[in-house]
CSV table of C-alpha atoms in Angstrom, one decimal:
chain,number,residue,atom,x,y,z
A,1163,MET,CA,35.7,-18.6,-17.2
A,1164,ALA,CA,33.0,-19.8,-14.9
A,1165,LEU,CA,29.6,-18.5,-16.1
A,1166,MET,CA,26.5,-18.7,-14.0
A,1167,ASP,CA,23.0,-17.4,-14.2
A,1168,ILE,CA,21.9,-15.0,-11.4
A,1169,GLN,CA,18.2,-15.6,-10.8
A,1170,VAL,CA,15.3,-13.8,-9.1
A,1171,PRO,CA,14.8,-15.3,-5.6
A,1172,ASP,CA,11.5,-15.8,-3.8
A,1173,ILE,CA,9.5,-12.5,-4.2
A,1174,GLY,CA,6.5,-13.5,-2.1
A,1175,ASP,CA,2.9,-14.0,-3.3
A,1176,PHE,CA,3.2,-12.1,-6.6
A,1177,ASP,CA,3.7,-14.1,-9.8
A,1178,GLU,CA,5.4,-11.3,-11.6
A,1179,VAL,CA,6.9,-7.9,-10.8
A,1180,GLY,CA,8.1,-5.1,-13.1
A,1181,VAL,CA,11.8,-4.0,-13.5
A,1182,ILE,CA,12.0,-0.3,-12.8
A,1183,GLU,CA,15.7,0.2,-12.5
A,1184,LEU,CA,19.0,-1.4,-13.6
A,1185,LEU,CA,21.7,-0.9,-11.0
A,1186,VAL,CA,24.6,-2.6,-12.9
A,1187,LYS,CA,25.7,-3.0,-16.5
A,1188,ALA,CA,27.8,-5.4,-18.5
A,1189,GLY,CA,31.5,-5.3,-17.4
A,1190,ASP,CA,30.7,-4.2,-13.9
A,1191,THR,CA,32.3,-6.0,-11.0
A,1192,VAL,CA,29.8,-6.9,-8.3
A,1193,LYS,CA,30.1,-8.3,-4.8
A,1194,ALA,CA,27.9,-11.0,-3.2
A,1195,GLU,CA,24.6,-9.5,-1.9
A,1196,GLN,CA,25.1,-6.3,-4.0
A,1197,SER,CA,21.9,-5.1,-5.5
A,1198,LEU,CA,21.5,-5.7,-9.3
A,1199,ILE,CA,18.0,-4.4,-10.2
A,1200,THR,CA,15.0,-2.8,-8.6
A,1201,VAL,CA,11.6,-4.4,-9.1
A,1202,GLU,CA,8.2,-3.0,-8.1
A,1203,SER,CA,4.8,-4.6,-7.3
A,1204,ASP,CA,1.6,-2.7,-6.7
A,1205,LYS,CA,2.5,-2.5,-3.0
A,1206,ALA,CA,6.3,-2.0,-2.7
A,1207,SER,CA,9.6,-1.9,-4.5
A,1208,MET,CA,12.6,-4.1,-3.7
A,1209,GLU,CA,16.1,-4.7,-4.8
A,1210,ILE,CA,17.3,-8.0,-6.1
A,1211,PRO,CA,20.8,-8.9,-4.8
A,1212,SER,CA,23.5,-11.0,-6.4
A,1213,SER,CA,24.1,-14.4,-4.9
A,1214,HIS,CA,27.8,-14.4,-5.9
A,1215,ALA,CA,30.6,-12.0,-6.6
A,1216,GLY,CA,32.1,-11.7,-10.1
A,1217,VAL,CA,31.9,-9.7,-13.4
A,1218,VAL,CA,28.7,-9.0,-15.2
A,1219,LYS,CA,29.0,-10.6,-18.7
A,1220,GLU,CA,25.4,-10.1,-20.0
A,1221,LEU,CA,22.2,-8.4,-18.7
A,1222,ARG,CA,19.1,-10.5,-19.4
A,1223,VAL,CA,16.5,-7.9,-18.4
A,1224,GLN,CA,15.6,-4.3,-19.3
A,1225,VAL,CA,13.5,-1.6,-17.6
A,1226,GLY,CA,9.9,-2.5,-18.1
A,1227,ASP,CA,10.4,-6.2,-18.2
A,1228,LYS,CA,8.3,-8.5,-16.0
A,1229,VAL,CA,10.2,-11.1,-13.9
A,1230,LYS,CA,9.3,-13.7,-11.4
A,1231,GLN,CA,11.0,-16.2,-9.1
A,1232,GLY,CA,13.6,-18.1,-11.2
A,1233,SER,CA,13.9,-15.5,-14.0
A,1234,VAL,CA,17.5,-14.9,-15.1
A,1235,VAL,CA,18.7,-11.4,-14.3
A,1236,LEU,CA,22.2,-11.6,-15.7
A,1237,VAL,CA,25.0,-13.9,-16.6
A,1238,LEU,CA,28.0,-13.6,-14.2
A,1239,ASP,CA,31.6,-14.6,-14.5
A,1240,ALA,CA,31.9,-15.8,-10.9
A,1241,ALA,CA,35.5,-16.6,-9.9
A,1242,GLY,CA,35.6,-20.0,-8.2
A,1243,ALA,CA,32.1,-21.0,-9.1
A,1244,PRO,CA,31.4,-24.2,-11.1
A,1245,ALA,CA,30.8,-23.6,-14.8
A,1246,ARG,CA,27.1,-23.8,-15.8
A,1247,ASP,CA,25.9,-26.8,-17.7
A,1248,SER,CA,26.2,-26.2,-21.4
A,1249,GLU,CA,22.7,-27.5,-21.9
A,1250,GLN,CA,21.2,-24.9,-19.5
A,1251,LYS,CA,19.6,-22.2,-21.6
A,1252,THR,CA,17.3,-19.7,-20.0
A,1253,ALA,CA,15.5,-17.2,-22.2
A,1254,PRO,CA,15.4,-13.6,-21.2
A,1255,ALA,CA,12.3,-12.4,-19.3
A,1256,PRO,CA,9.7,-11.1,-21.8
A,1257,VAL,CA,9.5,-7.4,-22.2
A,1258,GLU,CA,5.8,-7.4,-22.7
A,1259,GLN,CA,3.0,-9.9,-22.4
A,1260,ALA,CA,1.7,-11.3,-25.7
A,1261,PRO,CA,-1.3,-9.3,-27.0
A,1262,GLU,CA,-3.5,-12.4,-26.7
A,1263,ALA,CA,-2.8,-12.5,-22.9
A,1264,ILE,CA,-4.0,-9.0,-22.3
A,1265,LYS,CA,-6.8,-8.4,-24.8
A,1266,THR,CA,-9.2,-7.8,-22.0
A,1267,GLU,CA,-7.5,-4.5,-21.1
A,1268,ALA,CA,-9.6,-1.8,-22.8
A,1269,PRO,CA,-7.7,1.3,-23.9
A,1270,ALA,CA,-10.3,3.6,-22.1
A,1271,VAL,CA,-10.4,5.3,-18.8
A,1272,VAL,CA,-10.2,2.6,-16.2
A,1273,ALA,CA,-12.8,3.0,-13.4
A,1274,ALA,CA,-11.9,2.1,-9.8
A,1275,PRO,CA,-13.6,-1.0,-8.5
A,1276,ALA,CA,-17.3,-0.6,-7.7
A,1277,ALA,CA,-17.3,3.0,-8.9
A,1278,ALA,CA,-20.3,4.3,-10.8
A,1279,THR,CA,-18.1,6.8,-12.7
A,1280,PRO,CA,-14.5,6.6,-13.9
A,1281,ALA,CA,-11.9,7.6,-11.3
A,1282,PRO,CA,-10.6,11.1,-11.9
A,1283,VAL,CA,-7.2,11.5,-13.3
A,1284,VAL,CA,-4.8,12.4,-10.5
A,1285,ALA,CA,-2.4,15.4,-10.8
A,1286,ALA,CA,1.2,14.6,-11.3
A,1287,ALA,CA,4.4,16.5,-11.9
A,1288,ALA,CA,4.8,17.9,-15.4
A,1289,VAL,CA,7.9,16.9,-17.5
A,1290,ALA,CA,9.8,19.4,-19.6
A,1291,GLU,CA,10.5,17.0,-22.5
A,1292,PRO,CA,7.8,17.5,-25.2
A,1293,ALA,CA,5.9,14.4,-26.3
A,1294,HIS,CA,6.6,12.9,-29.7
A,1295,GLN,CA,3.6,12.6,-32.1
A,1296,PRO,CA,3.7,9.0,-33.3
A,1297,GLY,CA,1.8,7.6,-36.2
A,1298,THR,CA,-1.6,6.3,-35.7
A,1299,PRO,CA,-1.3,2.6,-34.6
A,1300,THR,CA,-2.6,0.1,-37.1
A,1301,GLY,CA,-4.4,-1.8,-34.3
A,1302,GLY,CA,-4.1,-3.5,-31.0
A,1303,LEU,CA,-2.8,-2.0,-27.7
A,1304,PRO,CA,-0.7,1.2,-27.4
A,1305,HIS,CA,3.0,0.6,-27.3
A,1306,ALA,CA,3.9,0.5,-23.6
A,1307,SER,CA,5.6,-1.8,-21.1
A,1308,PRO,CA,3.5,-3.7,-18.5
A,1309,SER,CA,4.7,-1.4,-15.7
A,1310,VAL,CA,3.5,1.7,-17.7
A,1311,ARG,CA,0.2,0.0,-18.4
A,1312,LYS,CA,-0.3,-0.6,-14.7
A,1313,PHE,CA,0.7,3.0,-13.8
A,1314,ALA,CA,-1.8,4.3,-16.3
A,1315,ARG,CA,-4.6,2.0,-14.9
A,1316,GLU,CA,-3.9,3.3,-11.4
A,1317,LEU,CA,-4.3,6.9,-12.5
A,1318,GLY,CA,-7.2,6.2,-14.8
A,1319,VAL,CA,-5.3,7.4,-17.9
A,1320,PRO,CA,-6.5,6.1,-21.4
A,1321,LEU,CA,-3.2,4.9,-22.9
A,1322,ALA,CA,-4.7,5.1,-26.4
A,1323,GLU,CA,-4.8,8.9,-26.1
A,1324,VAL,CA,-1.3,9.3,-24.8
A,1325,GLN,CA,1.5,10.4,-27.2
A,1326,GLY,CA,4.6,8.4,-26.7
A,1327,SER,CA,8.0,10.0,-26.7
A,1328,GLY,CA,10.1,6.8,-26.9
A,1329,PRO,CA,11.3,4.9,-29.9
A,1330,LYS,CA,8.5,4.0,-32.3
A,1331,GLY,CA,6.1,6.0,-30.1
A,1332,ARG,CA,6.7,3.9,-27.0
A,1333,ILE,CA,4.8,5.4,-24.0
A,1334,SER,CA,6.9,6.0,-20.8
A,1335,HIS,CA,6.0,6.8,-17.2
A,1336,GLU,CA,6.9,10.4,-18.0
A,1337,ASP,CA,4.5,10.5,-20.9
A,1338,VAL,CA,1.7,9.3,-18.7
A,1339,GLN,CA,2.6,11.9,-16.1
A,1340,ALA,CA,2.7,14.7,-18.7
A,1341,PHE,CA,-0.7,13.7,-20.1
A,1342,THR,CA,-2.1,13.6,-16.5
A,1343,GLN,CA,-0.8,17.1,-15.8
A,1344,ARG,CA,-2.3,18.5,-19.1
A,1345,VAL,CA,-5.7,17.0,-18.3
A,1346,MET,CA,-5.7,18.4,-14.7
A,1347,THR,CA,-4.8,21.9,-16.0
A,1348,GLY,CA,-7.5,21.7,-18.6
A,1349,SER,CA,-5.2,22.0,-21.6
A,1350,VAL,CA,-6.5,18.7,-23.0
A,1351,GLN,CA,-9.6,16.6,-22.5
A,1352,THR,CA,-10.0,12.8,-22.7
A,1353,LYS,CA,-12.5,11.4,-25.0
A,1354,ALA,CA,-14.5,10.2,-22.0
A,1355,GLN,CA,-14.6,13.8,-20.6
A,1356,ALA,CA,-15.6,15.2,-24.0
A,1357,ALA,CA,-18.4,12.7,-24.3
A,1358,LYS,CA,-19.8,13.6,-20.9
A,1359,ALA,CA,-19.5,17.3,-21.3
A,1360,PRO,CA,-22.9,19.0,-21.8
A,1361,ALA,CA,-23.5,20.8,-25.1
A,1362,GLY,CA,-23.9,24.2,-23.4
A,1363,GLY,CA,-20.8,23.8,-21.3
A,1364,GLY,CA,-20.5,24.0,-17.6
A,1365,GLY,CA,-20.2,21.3,-14.9
A,1366,THR,CA,-22.9,18.7,-14.3
A,1367,GLY,CA,-21.4,17.0,-11.2
A,1368,VAL,CA,-21.4,13.7,-13.2
A,1369,GLY,CA,-17.9,12.3,-13.5
A,1370,LEU,CA,-16.6,14.9,-11.0
A,1371,ASP,CA,-16.3,18.0,-13.1
A,1372,LEU,CA,-13.3,19.4,-11.2
A,1373,LEU,CA,-11.8,22.8,-11.6
A,1374,PRO,CA,-8.3,22.7,-13.2
A,1375,TRP,CA,-5.4,22.2,-10.8
A,1376,PRO,CA,-4.0,25.7,-10.0
A,1377,LYS,CA,-0.6,26.5,-11.6
A,1378,VAL,CA,1.4,28.8,-9.3
A,1379,ASP,CA,4.9,30.2,-9.7
A,1380,PHE,CA,5.7,29.9,-6.0
A,1381,SER,CA,9.2,31.5,-6.4
A,1382,LYS,CA,7.6,34.9,-7.0
A,1383,PHE,CA,6.5,34.9,-3.3
A,1384,GLY,CA,9.9,33.9,-1.9
A,1385,PRO,CA,12.6,31.3,-2.0
A,1386,VAL,CA,11.6,27.7,-2.8
A,1387,GLU,CA,13.1,24.3,-3.0
A,1388,ARG,CA,11.9,21.4,-5.2
A,1389,LYS,CA,12.2,17.8,-4.2
A,1390,GLU,CA,10.9,14.7,-6.0
A,1391,LEU,CA,8.3,12.6,-4.2
A,1392,GLY,CA,9.8,9.3,-2.8
A,1393,ARG,CA,9.0,6.1,-4.5
A,1394,ILE,CA,6.6,4.9,-1.8
A,1395,LYS,CA,4.6,8.1,-1.9
A,1396,LYS,CA,4.4,7.9,-5.7
A,1397,ILE,CA,3.0,4.4,-5.4
A,1398,SER,CA,0.6,5.1,-2.6
A,1399,GLY,CA,-0.6,8.4,-3.9
A,1400,ALA,CA,-2.8,7.1,-6.7
A,1401,ASN,CA,-4.3,4.4,-4.4
A,1402,LEU,CA,-5.1,6.9,-1.7
A,1403,THR,CA,-6.7,9.3,-4.2
A,1404,ARG,CA,-8.8,6.5,-5.6
A,1405,ASN,CA,-9.9,5.3,-2.2
A,1406,ALA,CA,-10.7,8.8,-0.9
A,1407,VAL,CA,-12.8,9.7,-4.0
A,1408,VAL,CA,-14.5,6.4,-4.7
A,1409,ILE,CA,-15.4,5.1,-1.2
A,1410,PRO,CA,-18.3,6.9,0.6
A,1411,ALA,CA,-16.5,6.9,3.9
A,1412,VAL,CA,-17.8,8.0,7.3
A,1413,THR,CA,-15.8,8.2,10.5
A,1414,ASN,CA,-17.1,7.6,14.0
A,1415,HIS,CA,-15.1,9.0,16.9
A,1416,ASP,CA,-15.2,7.5,20.4
A,1417,ASP,CA,-13.0,7.0,23.5
A,1418,ALA,CA,-12.1,3.8,25.3
A,1419,ASP,CA,-11.1,3.5,29.0
A,1420,ILE,CA,-7.8,1.6,29.0
A,1421,THR,CA,-6.8,2.4,32.6
A,1422,ASP,CA,-6.8,-1.2,33.8
A,1423,LEU,CA,-5.5,-2.5,30.5
A,1424,GLU,CA,-2.5,-0.2,30.6
A,1425,ALA,CA,-1.7,-1.2,34.2
A,1426,PHE,CA,-1.8,-4.8,33.1
A,1427,ARG,CA,0.5,-4.1,30.1
A,1428,VAL,CA,3.0,-2.4,32.4
A,1429,GLN,CA,2.9,-5.3,34.8
A,1430,LEU,CA,3.4,-7.8,32.0
A,1431,ASN,CA,6.5,-6.0,30.7
A,1432,LYS,CA,8.0,-5.9,34.2
A,1433,GLU,CA,7.4,-9.6,34.7
A,1434,ASN,CA,8.8,-10.6,31.3
A,1435,GLU,CA,11.7,-8.0,31.1
A,1436,LYS,CA,14.2,-10.8,30.6
A,1437,SER,CA,12.4,-12.2,27.6
A,1438,GLY,CA,13.3,-9.1,25.5
A,1439,ILE,CA,9.7,-8.9,24.2
A,1440,LYS,CA,8.0,-5.6,24.8
A,1441,VAL,CA,4.2,-5.7,24.8
A,1442,THR,CA,2.6,-2.6,23.3
A,1443,MET,CA,-0.9,-1.3,23.5
A,1444,LEU,CA,-1.2,-2.0,19.7
A,1445,ALA,CA,-0.8,-5.7,20.3
A,1446,PHE,CA,-3.9,-5.6,22.6
A,1447,LEU,CA,-5.7,-3.5,20.0
A,1448,ILE,CA,-5.0,-6.0,17.3
A,1449,LYS,CA,-6.4,-8.8,19.4
A,1450,ALA,CA,-9.4,-6.7,20.4
A,1451,CYS,CA,-10.1,-5.8,16.8
A,1452,VAL,CA,-10.1,-9.5,15.8
A,1453,ALA,CA,-12.8,-10.1,18.5
A,1454,ALA,CA,-14.9,-7.2,17.1
A,1455,LEU,CA,-14.4,-8.5,13.5
A,1456,LYS,CA,-15.7,-11.9,14.6
A,1457,LYS,CA,-18.8,-10.3,16.2
A,1458,PHE,CA,-19.4,-8.0,13.2
A,1459,PRO,CA,-18.4,-10.0,10.1
A,1460,ASP,CA,-19.4,-7.2,7.7
A,1461,PHE,CA,-16.2,-5.4,8.8
A,1462,ASN,CA,-14.2,-8.4,7.7
A,1463,SER,CA,-15.6,-8.4,4.1
A,1464,SER,CA,-14.8,-6.8,0.7
A,1465,LEU,CA,-17.0,-5.7,-2.1
A,1466,ASP,CA,-16.8,-7.7,-5.3
A,1467,GLY,CA,-19.2,-6.1,-7.8
A,1468,ASP,CA,-22.7,-6.5,-6.2
A,1469,SER,CA,-21.5,-9.2,-3.8
A,1470,LEU,CA,-19.7,-9.3,-0.5
A,1471,VAL,CA,-16.8,-11.6,0.1
A,1472,TYR,CA,-16.7,-12.6,3.8
A,1473,LYS,CA,-13.2,-13.7,4.9
A,1474,GLN,CA,-12.7,-16.6,7.3
A,1475,TYR,CA,-9.2,-15.4,8.2
A,1476,PHE,CA,-8.0,-12.5,10.3
A,1477,HIS,CA,-5.0,-10.7,8.9
A,1478,ILE,CA,-4.5,-7.2,10.5
A,1479,GLY,CA,-2.5,-4.5,8.8
A,1480,PHE,CA,-0.8,-1.8,10.9
A,1481,ALA,CA,0.7,1.4,9.6
A,1482,ALA,CA,4.4,1.8,10.1
A,1483,ASP,CA,6.2,5.1,9.8
A,1484,THR,CA,9.6,4.8,8.1
A,1485,PRO,CA,12.2,7.2,6.8
A,1486,ASN,CA,11.0,6.6,3.3
A,1487,GLY,CA,7.3,6.9,3.9
A,1488,LEU,CA,4.3,5.1,5.4
A,1489,VAL,CA,4.0,1.4,4.8
A,1490,VAL,CA,1.5,-1.2,6.1
A,1491,PRO,CA,2.9,-4.6,7.2
A,1492,VAL,CA,0.3,-7.3,7.7
A,1493,LEU,CA,0.2,-9.6,10.8
A,1494,LYS,CA,-1.2,-12.9,9.5
A,1495,ASP,CA,-3.7,-15.1,11.4
A,1496,ALA,CA,-3.9,-12.7,14.4
A,1497,ASP,CA,-6.8,-14.8,15.8
A,1498,LYS,CA,-4.4,-17.8,16.3
A,1499,LYS,CA,-1.7,-15.9,18.2
A,1500,GLY,CA,-1.2,-14.6,21.7
A,1501,ILE,CA,-0.2,-11.2,22.8
A,1502,PHE,CA,3.5,-12.0,23.2
A,1503,GLN,CA,3.7,-13.6,19.7
A,1504,ILE,CA,1.8,-10.7,18.2
A,1505,SER,CA,4.2,-8.2,19.9
A,1506,GLN,CA,7.3,-10.1,18.7
A,1507,GLU,CA,6.1,-10.4,15.1
A,1508,MET,CA,5.1,-6.7,15.0
A,1509,SER,CA,8.5,-5.7,16.2
A,1510,GLU,CA,10.1,-7.9,13.5
A,1511,LEU,CA,7.9,-6.4,10.7
A,1512,ALA,CA,8.4,-2.9,11.9
A,1513,LYS,CA,12.2,-3.4,11.8
A,1514,LYS,CA,12.0,-4.8,8.3
A,1515,ALA,CA,9.9,-1.7,7.3
A,1516,ARG,CA,12.4,0.7,8.7
A,1517,ASP,CA,15.2,-1.2,6.9
A,1518,GLY,CA,13.3,-1.1,3.6
A,1519,LYS,CA,13.3,-5.0,3.5
A,1520,LEU,CA,9.5,-5.6,3.5
A,1521,GLY,CA,8.5,-8.0,0.7
A,1522,PRO,CA,5.1,-8.1,-1.1
A,1523,ALA,CA,4.0,-11.0,1.0
A,1524,ASP,CA,4.6,-8.9,4.1
A,1525,MET,CA,2.1,-6.2,3.0
A,1526,SER,CA,-0.7,-8.2,1.3
A,1527,GLY,CA,-3.8,-10.0,2.5
A,1528,ALA,CA,-5.0,-7.6,5.2
A,1529,CYS,CA,-8.7,-7.7,6.3
A,1530,PHE,CA,-8.6,-4.6,8.5
A,1531,THR,CA,-6.0,-1.9,9.2
A,1532,ILE,CA,-5.0,0.0,12.3
A,1533,SER,CA,-3.3,3.4,12.0
A,1534,SER,CA,-1.8,4.4,15.3
A,1535,LEU,CA,-0.4,7.8,16.1
A,1536,GLY,CA,-0.2,6.9,19.8
A,1537,GLY,CA,3.5,7.6,20.2
A,1538,ILE,CA,3.2,11.0,18.5
A,1539,GLY,CA,0.0,12.7,19.8
A,1540,GLY,CA,-3.2,14.2,18.4
A,1541,ARG,CA,-6.8,13.6,19.4
A,1542,TYR,CA,-8.8,12.3,16.5
A,1543,PHE,CA,-8.3,12.0,12.7
A,1544,THR,CA,-10.0,10.5,9.7
A,1545,PRO,CA,-8.0,7.6,8.2
A,1546,ILE,CA,-8.5,6.7,4.6
A,1547,ILE,CA,-9.7,3.1,4.0
A,1548,ASN,CA,-7.2,0.8,2.4
A,1549,ALA,CA,-9.3,-0.8,-0.4
A,1550,PRO,CA,-10.5,-3.5,-0.9
A,1551,GLU,CA,-10.9,-3.4,2.9
A,1552,VAL,CA,-14.2,-1.8,4.2
A,1553,ALA,CA,-12.9,-0.2,7.4
A,1554,ILE,CA,-9.9,1.2,9.2
A,1555,LEU,CA,-9.3,2.2,12.8
A,1556,GLY,CA,-7.3,5.3,13.7
A,1557,VAL,CA,-5.8,5.5,17.2
A,1558,CYS,CA,-4.3,8.6,18.9
A,1559,LYS,CA,-2.4,9.2,22.1
A,1560,SER,CA,-4.2,8.2,25.3
A,1561,GLN,CA,-4.4,10.8,28.1
A,1562,MET,CA,-5.8,11.1,31.6
A,1563,GLU,CA,-9.2,12.7,31.9
A,1564,PRO,CA,-11.7,13.3,34.7
A,1565,VAL,CA,-14.6,10.8,34.1
A,1566,TRP,CA,-17.9,10.9,36.1
A,1567,ASP,CA,-18.6,7.6,37.8
A,1568,GLY,CA,-22.0,8.5,39.0
A,1569,LYS,CA,-20.8,10.0,42.3
A,1570,GLN,CA,-17.6,11.9,41.5
A,1571,PHE,CA,-15.0,12.6,38.8
A,1572,VAL,CA,-12.2,10.1,38.8
A,1573,PRO,CA,-9.0,10.1,36.7
A,1574,ARG,CA,-9.2,7.6,33.8
A,1575,LEU,CA,-6.8,6.9,30.9
A,1576,MET,CA,-8.8,7.4,27.8
A,1577,LEU,CA,-7.8,6.2,24.3
A,1578,PRO,CA,-9.3,8.1,21.3
A,1579,LEU,CA,-10.6,5.8,18.6
A,1580,SER,CA,-11.5,6.9,15.0
A,1581,LEU,CA,-13.3,4.3,13.0
A,1582,THR,CA,-13.7,5.0,9.2
A,1583,TRP,CA,-16.1,2.7,7.3
A,1584,ASP,CA,-17.5,2.2,3.8
A,1585,HIS,CA,-21.1,3.2,3.8
A,1586,ARG,CA,-21.9,1.0,0.8
A,1587,VAL,CA,-21.3,-2.0,3.1
A,1588,ILE,CA,-21.8,-0.8,6.7
A,1589,ASP,CA,-24.5,1.5,8.1
A,1590,GLY,CA,-24.1,3.9,11.0
A,1591,ALA,CA,-25.8,1.7,13.6
A,1592,ALA,CA,-23.4,-1.2,12.9
A,1593,ALA,CA,-20.4,1.1,13.0
A,1594,ALA,CA,-21.5,2.6,16.4
A,1595,ARG,CA,-22.0,-0.9,17.8
A,1596,PHE,CA,-18.5,-2.0,16.6
A,1597,ASN,CA,-16.9,1.0,18.3
A,1598,VAL,CA,-18.9,0.5,21.5
A,1599,TYR,CA,-18.0,-3.2,21.6
A,1600,LEU,CA,-14.3,-2.5,20.9
A,1601,GLY,CA,-14.3,0.0,23.8
A,1602,GLN,CA,-15.9,-2.5,26.1
A,1603,ILE,CA,-13.2,-5.1,25.4
A,1604,LEU,CA,-10.4,-2.5,25.9
A,1605,ALA,CA,-12.0,-1.4,29.2
A,1606,ASP,CA,-12.4,-5.0,30.5
A,1607,TYR,CA,-10.2,-7.4,28.5
A,1608,ARG,CA,-11.9,-10.4,30.1
A,1609,ARG,CA,-14.7,-9.8,27.6
A,1610,ILE,CA,-12.5,-11.2,24.9
A,1611,LEU,CA,-13.0,-14.7,26.3
A,1612,LEU,CA,-16.8,-14.5,26.0
């Protein structure tokens, strides 16, 4: 018998990720590169493959555990592999952090960053299983795994008020979702809501006194089909809701004349057809946005309490449409790369996104995001800022339009731009100047050298 430990490989910039799914069990026969577990960070989920083929002798992780690079996933009886050293002993990954390590996590509604009031609890699907009423805890934190705690923080759910349905009152993802649904329908109230409620009843506007989420039996109107949200949409939903509610966002719409730039792009692709690298308009946009970020550094900052953090690097995120949902790969150090290198790296990141192989490092660190609908259509839209960024650029499909040149109307290729910005950091005049400057660069790309 040749026993060996199968460990977690490099998972990018994250120190730890949560185990959300076990794909094998003891006694299973696995192949090399077969997925063993699914882990999840705050940006994406990924599957951890086996480095060898063999028979699973012992699982060393459970759902809810936190693992990192080097953590032992399981013990494998790998045929033909050298027996592991008898002195090699790797402890199982801890199920939860020690209470001392997380005492700073208060069991109250968690407010989104820089918000004056707690973030509202987001509606989620109800679960049929009734929650178990556990005994009152003797002290410390509610009984829940790190992944459940993180899930509750994203939704602004006070774990101390959630009834756990698991063993010994352990709180699960489903319990958090059920509590959220009851709050949104008005059947229960959090302690924070009760404390803010005026004695005479009625909404005050403070704390977003929202109407209950409507409960409708859609089947009485006609045939229906129910499908669960995909994992990516579940992850992004809470973040999008927080960003849309907390950030005082404003959107400026403008048009950029890209007639000459598009002609130059087509010429480049013809001249470099043999290279296999296709230059897209998005590559030029990324480079142009870097120039605009350098000229207007407030757009390359993030709020940290009452301070602004100005970044000296230029990492640009771009929204990628995949069969499983929208993801945002990040092109690092765009200021140090040329158009061809940007185009090549974008193509590689987009392929990884479609194949579901983006890692946390591929989607973290962005300073500014571009959401392009150019290949689909549309005119203008209002993109949601990807916190902690302070702005995002939406781009739609370019089209030929008659433009007055002072003497006559001439056909010009116009690109719609939609710049959404955080009004806590940026004012309207700065946003208008940013959009105008960006349009000037796209109209005459030589300006990027100035």
